[in-house]
N, CA, C and O of each residue as an XYZ file, in Angstrom:
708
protein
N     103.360    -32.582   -234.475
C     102.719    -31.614   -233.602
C     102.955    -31.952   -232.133
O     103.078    -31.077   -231.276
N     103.019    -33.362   -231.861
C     102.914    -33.639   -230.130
C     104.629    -33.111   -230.086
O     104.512    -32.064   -229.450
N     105.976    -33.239   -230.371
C     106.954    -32.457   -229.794
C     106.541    -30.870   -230.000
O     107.488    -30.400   -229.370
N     105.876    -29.841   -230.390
C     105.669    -28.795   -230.169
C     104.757    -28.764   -229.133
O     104.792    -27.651   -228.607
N     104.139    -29.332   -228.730
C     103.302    -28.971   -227.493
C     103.141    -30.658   -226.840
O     102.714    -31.806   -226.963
N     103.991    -29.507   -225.968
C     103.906    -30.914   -224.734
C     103.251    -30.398   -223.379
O     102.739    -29.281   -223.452
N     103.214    -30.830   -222.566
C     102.318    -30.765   -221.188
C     102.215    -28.947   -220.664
O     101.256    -28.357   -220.165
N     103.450    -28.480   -220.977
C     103.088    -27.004   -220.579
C     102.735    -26.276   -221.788
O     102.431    -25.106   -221.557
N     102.680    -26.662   -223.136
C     102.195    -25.759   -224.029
C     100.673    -25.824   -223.719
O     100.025    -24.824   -223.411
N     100.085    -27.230   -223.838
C      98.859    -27.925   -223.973
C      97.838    -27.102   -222.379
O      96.647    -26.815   -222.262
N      99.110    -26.960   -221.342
C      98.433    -25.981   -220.123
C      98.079    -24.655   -220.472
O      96.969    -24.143   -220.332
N      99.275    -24.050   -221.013
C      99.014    -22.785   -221.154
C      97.883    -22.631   -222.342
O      96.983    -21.832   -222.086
N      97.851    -23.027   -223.084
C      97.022    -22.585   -224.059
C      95.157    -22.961   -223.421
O      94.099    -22.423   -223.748
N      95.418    -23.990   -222.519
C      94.161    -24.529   -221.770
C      93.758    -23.515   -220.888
O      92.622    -23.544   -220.412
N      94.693    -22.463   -220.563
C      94.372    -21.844   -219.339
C      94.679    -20.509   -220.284
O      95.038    -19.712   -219.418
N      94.728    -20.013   -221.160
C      95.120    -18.757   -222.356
C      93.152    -18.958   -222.474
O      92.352    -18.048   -222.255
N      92.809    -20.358   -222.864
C      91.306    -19.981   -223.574
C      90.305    -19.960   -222.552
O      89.142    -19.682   -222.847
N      90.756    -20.316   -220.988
C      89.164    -20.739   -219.987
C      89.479    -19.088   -219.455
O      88.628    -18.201   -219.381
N      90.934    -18.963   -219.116
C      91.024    -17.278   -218.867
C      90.218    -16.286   -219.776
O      89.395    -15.498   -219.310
N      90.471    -16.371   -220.899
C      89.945    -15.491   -221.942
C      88.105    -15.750   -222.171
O      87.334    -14.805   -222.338
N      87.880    -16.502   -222.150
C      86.503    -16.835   -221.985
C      85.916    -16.351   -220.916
O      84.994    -15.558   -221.105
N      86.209    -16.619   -219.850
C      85.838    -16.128   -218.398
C      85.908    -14.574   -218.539
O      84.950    -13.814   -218.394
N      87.284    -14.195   -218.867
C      86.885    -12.286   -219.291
C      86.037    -11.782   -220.009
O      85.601    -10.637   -219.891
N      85.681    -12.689   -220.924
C      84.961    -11.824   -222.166
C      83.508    -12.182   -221.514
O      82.548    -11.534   -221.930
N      83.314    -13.079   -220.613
C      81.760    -13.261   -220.469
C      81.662    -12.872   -219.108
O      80.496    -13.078   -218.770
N      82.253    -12.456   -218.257
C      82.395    -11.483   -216.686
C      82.427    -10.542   -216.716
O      81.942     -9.706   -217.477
N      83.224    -10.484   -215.582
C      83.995     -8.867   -215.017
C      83.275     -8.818   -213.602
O      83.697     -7.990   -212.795
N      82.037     -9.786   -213.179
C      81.497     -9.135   -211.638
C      81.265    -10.377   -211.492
O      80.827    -11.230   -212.263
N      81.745    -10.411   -209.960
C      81.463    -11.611   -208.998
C      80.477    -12.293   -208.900
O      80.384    -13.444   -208.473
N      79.535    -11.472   -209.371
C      78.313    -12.468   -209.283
C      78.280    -13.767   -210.515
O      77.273    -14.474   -210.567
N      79.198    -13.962   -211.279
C      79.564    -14.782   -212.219
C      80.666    -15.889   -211.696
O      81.210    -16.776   -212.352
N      80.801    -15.594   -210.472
C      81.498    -16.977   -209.646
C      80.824    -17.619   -209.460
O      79.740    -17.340   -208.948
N      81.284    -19.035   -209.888
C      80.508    -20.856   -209.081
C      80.001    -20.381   -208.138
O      80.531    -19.368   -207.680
N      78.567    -21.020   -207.367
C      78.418    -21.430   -205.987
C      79.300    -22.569   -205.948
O      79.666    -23.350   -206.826
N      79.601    -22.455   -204.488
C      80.585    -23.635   -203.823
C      79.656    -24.734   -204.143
O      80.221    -25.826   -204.201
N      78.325    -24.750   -204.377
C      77.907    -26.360   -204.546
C      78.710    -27.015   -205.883
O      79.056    -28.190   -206.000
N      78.870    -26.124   -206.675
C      79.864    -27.364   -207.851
C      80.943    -27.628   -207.439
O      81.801    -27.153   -208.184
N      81.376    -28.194   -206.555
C      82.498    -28.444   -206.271
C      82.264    -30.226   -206.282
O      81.477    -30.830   -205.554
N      83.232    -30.869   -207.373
C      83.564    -32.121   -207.542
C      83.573    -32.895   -206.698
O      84.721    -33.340   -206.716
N      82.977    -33.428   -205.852
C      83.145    -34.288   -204.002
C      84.209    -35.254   -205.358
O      84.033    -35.229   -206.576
N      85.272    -36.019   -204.574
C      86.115    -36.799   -204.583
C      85.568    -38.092   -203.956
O      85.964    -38.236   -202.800
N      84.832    -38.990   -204.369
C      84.608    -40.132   -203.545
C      84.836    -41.324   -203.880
O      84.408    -41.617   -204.996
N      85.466    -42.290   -203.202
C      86.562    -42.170   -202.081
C      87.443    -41.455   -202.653
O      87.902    -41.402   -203.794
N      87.704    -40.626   -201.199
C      89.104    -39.507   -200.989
C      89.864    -40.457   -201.692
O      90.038    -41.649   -201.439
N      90.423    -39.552   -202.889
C      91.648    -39.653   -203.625
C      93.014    -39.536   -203.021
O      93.182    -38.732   -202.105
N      93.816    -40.134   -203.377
C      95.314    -39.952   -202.898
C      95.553    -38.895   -203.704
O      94.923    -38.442   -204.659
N      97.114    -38.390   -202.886
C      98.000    -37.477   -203.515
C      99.126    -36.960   -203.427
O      99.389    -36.699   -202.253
N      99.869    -36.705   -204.087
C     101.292    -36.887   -203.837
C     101.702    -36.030   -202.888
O     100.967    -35.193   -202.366
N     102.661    -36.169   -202.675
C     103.094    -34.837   -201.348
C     103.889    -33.916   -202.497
O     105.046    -34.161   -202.836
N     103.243    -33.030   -202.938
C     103.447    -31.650   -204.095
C     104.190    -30.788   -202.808
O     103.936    -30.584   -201.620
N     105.006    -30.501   -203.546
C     106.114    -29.597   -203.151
C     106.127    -28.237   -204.128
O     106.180    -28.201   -205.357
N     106.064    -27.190   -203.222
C     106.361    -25.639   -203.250
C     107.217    -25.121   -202.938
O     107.547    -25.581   -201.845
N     108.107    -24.076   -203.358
C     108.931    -23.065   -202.987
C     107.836    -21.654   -202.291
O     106.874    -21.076   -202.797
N     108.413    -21.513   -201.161
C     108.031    -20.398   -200.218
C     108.359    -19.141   -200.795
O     109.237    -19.122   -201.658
N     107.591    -17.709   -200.334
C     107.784    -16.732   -200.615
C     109.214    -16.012   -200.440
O     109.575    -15.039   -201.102
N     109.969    -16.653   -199.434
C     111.005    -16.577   -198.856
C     112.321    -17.640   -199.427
O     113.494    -17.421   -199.124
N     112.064    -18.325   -199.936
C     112.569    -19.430   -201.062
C     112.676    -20.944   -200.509
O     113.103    -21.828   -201.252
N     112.259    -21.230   -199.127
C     112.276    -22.230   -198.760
C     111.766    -23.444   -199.416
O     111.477    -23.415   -200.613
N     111.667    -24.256   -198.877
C     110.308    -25.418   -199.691
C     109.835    -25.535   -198.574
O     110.323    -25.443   -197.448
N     108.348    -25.852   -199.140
C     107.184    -26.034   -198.271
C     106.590    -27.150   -198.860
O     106.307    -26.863   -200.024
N     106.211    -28.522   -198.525
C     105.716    -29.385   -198.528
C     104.048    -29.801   -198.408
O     103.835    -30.018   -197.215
N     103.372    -29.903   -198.839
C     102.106    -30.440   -198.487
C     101.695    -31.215   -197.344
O     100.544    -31.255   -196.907
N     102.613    -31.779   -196.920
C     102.287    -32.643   -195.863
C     102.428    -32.231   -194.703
O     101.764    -32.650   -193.755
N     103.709    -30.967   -194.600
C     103.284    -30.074   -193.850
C     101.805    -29.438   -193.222
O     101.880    -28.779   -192.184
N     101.013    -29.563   -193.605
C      99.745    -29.206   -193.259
C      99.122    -30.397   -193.025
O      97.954    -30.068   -193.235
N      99.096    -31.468   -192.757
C      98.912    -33.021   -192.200
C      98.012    -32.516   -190.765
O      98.384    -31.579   -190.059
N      96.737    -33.356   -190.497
C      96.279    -32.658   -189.534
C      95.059    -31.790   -189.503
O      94.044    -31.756   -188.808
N      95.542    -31.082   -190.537
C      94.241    -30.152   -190.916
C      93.883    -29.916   -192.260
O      94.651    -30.074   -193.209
N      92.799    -29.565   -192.329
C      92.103    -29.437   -194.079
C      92.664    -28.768   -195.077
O      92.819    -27.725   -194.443
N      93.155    -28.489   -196.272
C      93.616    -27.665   -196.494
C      92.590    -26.881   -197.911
O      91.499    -27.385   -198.180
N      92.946    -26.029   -198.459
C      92.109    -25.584   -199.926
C      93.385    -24.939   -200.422
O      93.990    -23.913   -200.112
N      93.627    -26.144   -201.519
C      94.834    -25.622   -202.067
C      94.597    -25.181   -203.441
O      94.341    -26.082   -204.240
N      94.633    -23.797   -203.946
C      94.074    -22.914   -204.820
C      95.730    -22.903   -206.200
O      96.899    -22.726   -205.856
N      95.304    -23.114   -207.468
C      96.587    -22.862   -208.494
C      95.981    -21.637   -209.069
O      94.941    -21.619   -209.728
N      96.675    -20.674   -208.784
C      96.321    -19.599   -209.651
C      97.790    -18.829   -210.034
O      98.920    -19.236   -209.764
N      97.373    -17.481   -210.809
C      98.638    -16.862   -211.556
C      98.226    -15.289   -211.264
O      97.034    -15.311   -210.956
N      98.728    -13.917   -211.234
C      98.539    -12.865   -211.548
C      98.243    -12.330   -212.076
O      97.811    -11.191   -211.903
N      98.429    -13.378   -213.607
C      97.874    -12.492   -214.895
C      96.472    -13.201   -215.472
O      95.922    -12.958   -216.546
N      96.015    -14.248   -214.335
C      94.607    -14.632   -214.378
C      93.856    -14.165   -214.168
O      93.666    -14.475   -212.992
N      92.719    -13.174   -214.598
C      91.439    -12.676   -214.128
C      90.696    -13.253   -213.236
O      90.662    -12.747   -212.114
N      90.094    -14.183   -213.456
C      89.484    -15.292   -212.638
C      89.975    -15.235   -211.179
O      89.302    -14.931   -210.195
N      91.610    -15.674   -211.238
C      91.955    -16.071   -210.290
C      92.058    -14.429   -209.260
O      92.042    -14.334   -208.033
N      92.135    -13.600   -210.028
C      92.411    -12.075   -209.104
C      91.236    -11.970   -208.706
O      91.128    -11.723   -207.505
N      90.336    -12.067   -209.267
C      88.784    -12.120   -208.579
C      88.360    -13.092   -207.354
O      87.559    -12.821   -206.459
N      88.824    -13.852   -207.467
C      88.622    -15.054   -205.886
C      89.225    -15.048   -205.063
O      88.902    -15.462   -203.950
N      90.883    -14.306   -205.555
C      92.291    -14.239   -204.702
C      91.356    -13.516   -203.103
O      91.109    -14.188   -202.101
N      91.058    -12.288   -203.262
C      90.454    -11.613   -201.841
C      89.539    -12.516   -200.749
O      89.650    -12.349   -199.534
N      88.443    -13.685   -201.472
C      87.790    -14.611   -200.677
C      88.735    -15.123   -199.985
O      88.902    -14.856   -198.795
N      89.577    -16.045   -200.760
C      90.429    -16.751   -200.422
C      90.927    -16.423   -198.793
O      90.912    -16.983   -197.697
N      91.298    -15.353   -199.303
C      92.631    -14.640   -197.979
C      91.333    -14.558   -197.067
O      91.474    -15.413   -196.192
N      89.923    -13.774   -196.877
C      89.024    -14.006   -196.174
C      89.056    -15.068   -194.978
O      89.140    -15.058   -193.750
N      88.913    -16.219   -196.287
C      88.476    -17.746   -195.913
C      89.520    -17.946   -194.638
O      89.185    -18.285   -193.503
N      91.194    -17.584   -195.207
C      92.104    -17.845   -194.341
C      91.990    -17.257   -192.722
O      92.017    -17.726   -191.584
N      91.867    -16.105   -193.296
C      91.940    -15.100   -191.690
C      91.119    -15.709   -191.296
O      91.531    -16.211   -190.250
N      89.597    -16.170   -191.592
C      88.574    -17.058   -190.721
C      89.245    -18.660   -190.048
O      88.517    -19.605   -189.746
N      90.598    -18.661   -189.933
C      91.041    -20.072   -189.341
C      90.819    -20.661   -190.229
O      91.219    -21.586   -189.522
N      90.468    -21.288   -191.495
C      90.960    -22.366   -192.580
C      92.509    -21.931   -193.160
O      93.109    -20.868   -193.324
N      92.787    -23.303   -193.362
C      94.320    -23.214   -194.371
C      94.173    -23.408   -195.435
O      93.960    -24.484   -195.993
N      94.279    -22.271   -195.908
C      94.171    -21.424   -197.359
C      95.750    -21.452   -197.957
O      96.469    -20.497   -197.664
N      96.493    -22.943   -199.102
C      97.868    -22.815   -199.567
C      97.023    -22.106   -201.464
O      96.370    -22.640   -202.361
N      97.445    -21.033   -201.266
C      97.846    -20.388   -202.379
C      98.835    -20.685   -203.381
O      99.913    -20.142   -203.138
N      98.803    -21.515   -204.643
C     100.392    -21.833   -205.371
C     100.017    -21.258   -206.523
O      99.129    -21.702   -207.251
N     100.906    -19.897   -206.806
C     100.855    -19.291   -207.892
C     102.204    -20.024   -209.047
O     103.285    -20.464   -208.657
N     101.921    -19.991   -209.893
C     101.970    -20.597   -210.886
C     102.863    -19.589   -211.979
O     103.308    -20.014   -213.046
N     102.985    -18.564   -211.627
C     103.881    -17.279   -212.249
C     105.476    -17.682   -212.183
O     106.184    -18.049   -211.245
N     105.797    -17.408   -213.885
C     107.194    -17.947   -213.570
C     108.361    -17.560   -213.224
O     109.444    -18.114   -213.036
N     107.617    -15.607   -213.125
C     109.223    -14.758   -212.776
C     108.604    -14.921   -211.051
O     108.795    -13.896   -210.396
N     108.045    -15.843   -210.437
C     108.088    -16.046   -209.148
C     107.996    -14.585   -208.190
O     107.377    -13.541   -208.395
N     108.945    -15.033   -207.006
C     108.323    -14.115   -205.671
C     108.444    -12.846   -206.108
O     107.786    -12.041   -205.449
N     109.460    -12.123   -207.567
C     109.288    -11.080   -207.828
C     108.446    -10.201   -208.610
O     108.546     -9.003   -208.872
N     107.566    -11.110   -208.929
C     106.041    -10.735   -209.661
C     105.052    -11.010   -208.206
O     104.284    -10.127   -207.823
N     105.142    -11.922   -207.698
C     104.043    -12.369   -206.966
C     103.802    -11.479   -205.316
O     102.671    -11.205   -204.913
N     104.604    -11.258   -204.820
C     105.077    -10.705   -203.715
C     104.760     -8.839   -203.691
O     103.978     -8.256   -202.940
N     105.437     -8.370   -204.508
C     104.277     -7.228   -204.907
C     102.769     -6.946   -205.370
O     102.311     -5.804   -205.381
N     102.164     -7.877   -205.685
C     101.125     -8.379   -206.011
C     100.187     -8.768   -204.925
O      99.236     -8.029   -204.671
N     100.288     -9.343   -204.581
C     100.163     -9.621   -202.913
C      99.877     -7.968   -202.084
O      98.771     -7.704   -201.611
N     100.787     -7.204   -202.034
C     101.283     -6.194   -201.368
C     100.005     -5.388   -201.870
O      99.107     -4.886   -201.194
N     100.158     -5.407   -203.082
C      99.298     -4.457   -204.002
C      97.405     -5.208   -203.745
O      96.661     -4.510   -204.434
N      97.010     -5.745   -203.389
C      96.058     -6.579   -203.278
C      95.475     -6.603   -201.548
O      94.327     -6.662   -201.107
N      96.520     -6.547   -201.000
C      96.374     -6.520   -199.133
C      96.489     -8.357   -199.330
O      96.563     -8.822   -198.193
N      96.509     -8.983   -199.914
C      96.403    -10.756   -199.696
C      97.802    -10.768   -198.370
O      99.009    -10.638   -198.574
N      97.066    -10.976   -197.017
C      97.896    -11.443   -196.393
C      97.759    -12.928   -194.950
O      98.336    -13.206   -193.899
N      96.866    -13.375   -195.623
C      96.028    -14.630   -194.291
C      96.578    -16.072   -195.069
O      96.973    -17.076   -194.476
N      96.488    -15.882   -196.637
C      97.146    -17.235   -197.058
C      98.202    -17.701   -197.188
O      99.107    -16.867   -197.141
N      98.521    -18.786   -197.349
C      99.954    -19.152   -197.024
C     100.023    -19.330   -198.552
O      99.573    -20.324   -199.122
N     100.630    -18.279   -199.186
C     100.917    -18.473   -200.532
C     102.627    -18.835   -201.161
O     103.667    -18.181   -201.090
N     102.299    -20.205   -201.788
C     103.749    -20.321   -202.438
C     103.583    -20.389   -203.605
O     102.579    -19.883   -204.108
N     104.795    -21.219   -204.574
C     105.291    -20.709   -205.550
C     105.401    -22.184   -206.541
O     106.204    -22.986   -206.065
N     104.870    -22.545   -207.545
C     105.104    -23.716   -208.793
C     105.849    -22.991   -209.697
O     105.794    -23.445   -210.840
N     106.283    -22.363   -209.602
C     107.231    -21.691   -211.222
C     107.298    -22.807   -212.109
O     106.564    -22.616   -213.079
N     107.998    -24.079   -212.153
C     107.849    -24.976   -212.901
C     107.008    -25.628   -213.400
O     107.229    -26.256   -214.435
N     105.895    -25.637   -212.815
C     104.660    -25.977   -212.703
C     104.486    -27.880   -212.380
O     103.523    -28.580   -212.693
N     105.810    -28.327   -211.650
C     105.660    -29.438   -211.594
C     104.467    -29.657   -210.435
O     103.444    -29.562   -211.113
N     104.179    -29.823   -209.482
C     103.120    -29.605   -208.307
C     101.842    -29.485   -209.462
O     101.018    -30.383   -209.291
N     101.538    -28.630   -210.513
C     100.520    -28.044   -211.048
C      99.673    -29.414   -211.883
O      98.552    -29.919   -211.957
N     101.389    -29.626   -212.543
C     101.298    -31.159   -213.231
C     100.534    -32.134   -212.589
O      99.366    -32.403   -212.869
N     101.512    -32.889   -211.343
C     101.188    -33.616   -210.515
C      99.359    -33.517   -209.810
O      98.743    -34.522   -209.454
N      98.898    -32.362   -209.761
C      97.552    -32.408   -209.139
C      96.597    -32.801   -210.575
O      95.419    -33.104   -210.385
N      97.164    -32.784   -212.063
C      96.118    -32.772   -212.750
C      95.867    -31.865   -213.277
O      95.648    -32.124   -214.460
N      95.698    -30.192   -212.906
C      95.754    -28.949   -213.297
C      95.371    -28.835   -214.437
O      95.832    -29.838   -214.982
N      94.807    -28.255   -215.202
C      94.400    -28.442   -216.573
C      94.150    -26.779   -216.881
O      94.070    -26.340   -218.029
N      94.063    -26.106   -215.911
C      93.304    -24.233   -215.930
C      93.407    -23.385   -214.696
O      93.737    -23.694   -213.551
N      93.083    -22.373   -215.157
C      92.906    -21.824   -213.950
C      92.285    -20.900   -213.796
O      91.807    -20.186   -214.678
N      92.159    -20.717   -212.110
C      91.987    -21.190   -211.397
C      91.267    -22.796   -211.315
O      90.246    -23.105   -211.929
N      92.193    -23.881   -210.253
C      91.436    -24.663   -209.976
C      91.734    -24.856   -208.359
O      92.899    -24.556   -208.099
N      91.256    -25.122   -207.643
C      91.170    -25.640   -206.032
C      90.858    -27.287   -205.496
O      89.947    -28.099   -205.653
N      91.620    -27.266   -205.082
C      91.461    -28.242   -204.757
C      91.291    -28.475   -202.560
O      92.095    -28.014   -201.750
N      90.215    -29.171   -202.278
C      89.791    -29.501   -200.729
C      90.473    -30.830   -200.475
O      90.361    -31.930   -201.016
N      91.217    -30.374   -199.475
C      92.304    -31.760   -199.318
C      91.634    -31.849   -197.649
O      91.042    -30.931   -197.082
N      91.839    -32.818   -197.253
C      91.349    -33.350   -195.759
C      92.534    -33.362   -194.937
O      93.537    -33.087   -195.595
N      92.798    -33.643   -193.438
C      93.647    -33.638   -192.886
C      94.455    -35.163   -192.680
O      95.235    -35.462   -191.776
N      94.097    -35.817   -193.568
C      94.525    -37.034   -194.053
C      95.792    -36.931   -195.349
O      96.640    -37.821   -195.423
N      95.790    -36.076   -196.054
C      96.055    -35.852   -196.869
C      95.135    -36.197   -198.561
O      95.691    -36.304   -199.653
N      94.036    -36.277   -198.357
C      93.382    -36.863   -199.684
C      92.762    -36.072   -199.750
O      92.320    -35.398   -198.820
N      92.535    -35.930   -201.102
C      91.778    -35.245   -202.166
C      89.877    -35.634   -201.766
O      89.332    -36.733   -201.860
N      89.355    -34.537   -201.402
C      88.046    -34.740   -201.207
C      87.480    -33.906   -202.547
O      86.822    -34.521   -203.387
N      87.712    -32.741   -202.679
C      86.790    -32.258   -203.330
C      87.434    -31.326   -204.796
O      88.665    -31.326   -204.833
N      87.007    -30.858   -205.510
C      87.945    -30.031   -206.743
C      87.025    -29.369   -207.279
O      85.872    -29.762   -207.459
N      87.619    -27.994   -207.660
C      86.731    -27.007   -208.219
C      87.354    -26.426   -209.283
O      88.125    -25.529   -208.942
N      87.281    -26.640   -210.530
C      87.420    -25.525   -211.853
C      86.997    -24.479   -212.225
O      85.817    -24.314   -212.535
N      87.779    -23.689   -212.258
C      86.990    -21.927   -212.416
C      86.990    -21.130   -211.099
O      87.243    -21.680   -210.026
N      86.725    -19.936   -211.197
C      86.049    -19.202   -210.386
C      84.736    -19.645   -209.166
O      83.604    -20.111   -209.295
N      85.586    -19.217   -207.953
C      84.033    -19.548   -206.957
C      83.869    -18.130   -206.246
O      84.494    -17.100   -206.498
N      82.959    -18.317   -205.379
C      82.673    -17.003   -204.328
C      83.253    -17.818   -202.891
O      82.370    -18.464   -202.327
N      84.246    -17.852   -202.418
C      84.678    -18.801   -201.291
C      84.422    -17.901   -200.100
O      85.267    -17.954   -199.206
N      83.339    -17.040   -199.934
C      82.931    -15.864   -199.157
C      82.377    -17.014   -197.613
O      82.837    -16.910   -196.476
N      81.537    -17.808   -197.972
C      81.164    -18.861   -197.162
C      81.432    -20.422   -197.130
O      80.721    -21.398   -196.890
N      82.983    -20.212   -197.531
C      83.126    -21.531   -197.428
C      83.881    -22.194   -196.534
O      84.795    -22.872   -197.002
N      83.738    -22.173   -195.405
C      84.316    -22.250   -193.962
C      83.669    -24.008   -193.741
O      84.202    -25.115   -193.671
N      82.427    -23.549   -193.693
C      81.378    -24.531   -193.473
C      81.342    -25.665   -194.594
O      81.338    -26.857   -194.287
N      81.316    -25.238   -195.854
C      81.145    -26.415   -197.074
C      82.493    -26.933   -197.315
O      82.530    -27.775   -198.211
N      84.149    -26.521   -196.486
C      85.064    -27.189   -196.299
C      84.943    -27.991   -195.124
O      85.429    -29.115   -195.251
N      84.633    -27.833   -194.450
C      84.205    -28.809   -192.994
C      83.827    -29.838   -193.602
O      84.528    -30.848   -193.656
N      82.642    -29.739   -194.164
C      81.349    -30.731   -194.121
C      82.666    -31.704   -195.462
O      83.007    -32.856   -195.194
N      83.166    -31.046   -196.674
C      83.994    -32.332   -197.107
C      85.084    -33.049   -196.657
O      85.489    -34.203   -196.800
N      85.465    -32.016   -196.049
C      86.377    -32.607   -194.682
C      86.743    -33.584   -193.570
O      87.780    -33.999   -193.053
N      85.022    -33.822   -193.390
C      85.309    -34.497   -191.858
C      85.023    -35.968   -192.186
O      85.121    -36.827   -191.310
């Protein structure tokens, strides 16, 4: 059985049942986390410098954002969950936080990019794991998960599931600083 499912079967099917669960017991926002469950990281965790492909096909680096806080969100298109938080998100961004979006879709910028379009998502800096190596590397287990990185580069805080990130300007600061 372990050569039939190896690290991306064992994902997808992890993120096939928290997706499907989350639909069948939702559908309205008011069934998002408060930001208080969010995992504090203590001591700030290390982390690798996860690498993304850009909407545009570049690579974009994590460390690139060195300096400042970041909320780096794994989600997909065909996640419920994650289409439901996607709009905070972009919110959060236009409010001056750096909001990295890494969708996780594997026909990439040509699923994701209309999607986007179709949605108005335009404040986050959204890239691209098609491989899902980055997804690997953070741990990833479902999705949506987020992760609050500091301007250090470490892992402060982590969130599984669905949140309302409507006010979370302030509860990224405060793990932040």
């Amino acid at each position: 059985m372990r050569t039939l499912m190896g690290r991306r079967g064992v994902l997808a099917v992890g993120v096939s049942l928290s997706a499907g669960l989350w639909a069948r017991n939702s559908g309205a926002a008011e069934d998002m986390q408060a930001l208080s469950t969010i995992t504090k990281v203590v001591p700030p965790g290390a982390l690798p410098d996860l690498g993304f492909t850009g909407l545009g096909g570049g690579r974009v680096m994590l460390s690139a954002f060195r300096g400042k806080p970041v909320v780096l969100n794994f989600w997909a298109t065909w996640c419920t969950p994650c289409v439901a938080e996607l709009p905070d998100l972009d919110r959060l961004a236009a409010s001056g936080v750096v909001v990295l979006a890494a969708s996780t879709d594997r026909a990439g910028a040509s699923v994701v990019a209309p999607f986007l379009a179709k949605h108005g998502i335009s404040h986050a800096e959204v890239v691209l794991d098609t491989g899902n190596e980055s997804t690997h590397a953070a741990g990833v287990v479902g999705f949506p998960t987020t992760l609050i990185i500091d301007g250090q580069g470490r892992l402060r805080g982590r969130l599984e599931g669905p949140a309302d990130w409507s006010s979370a300007a302030g509860v990224v600061a405060g793990l932040t600083a």
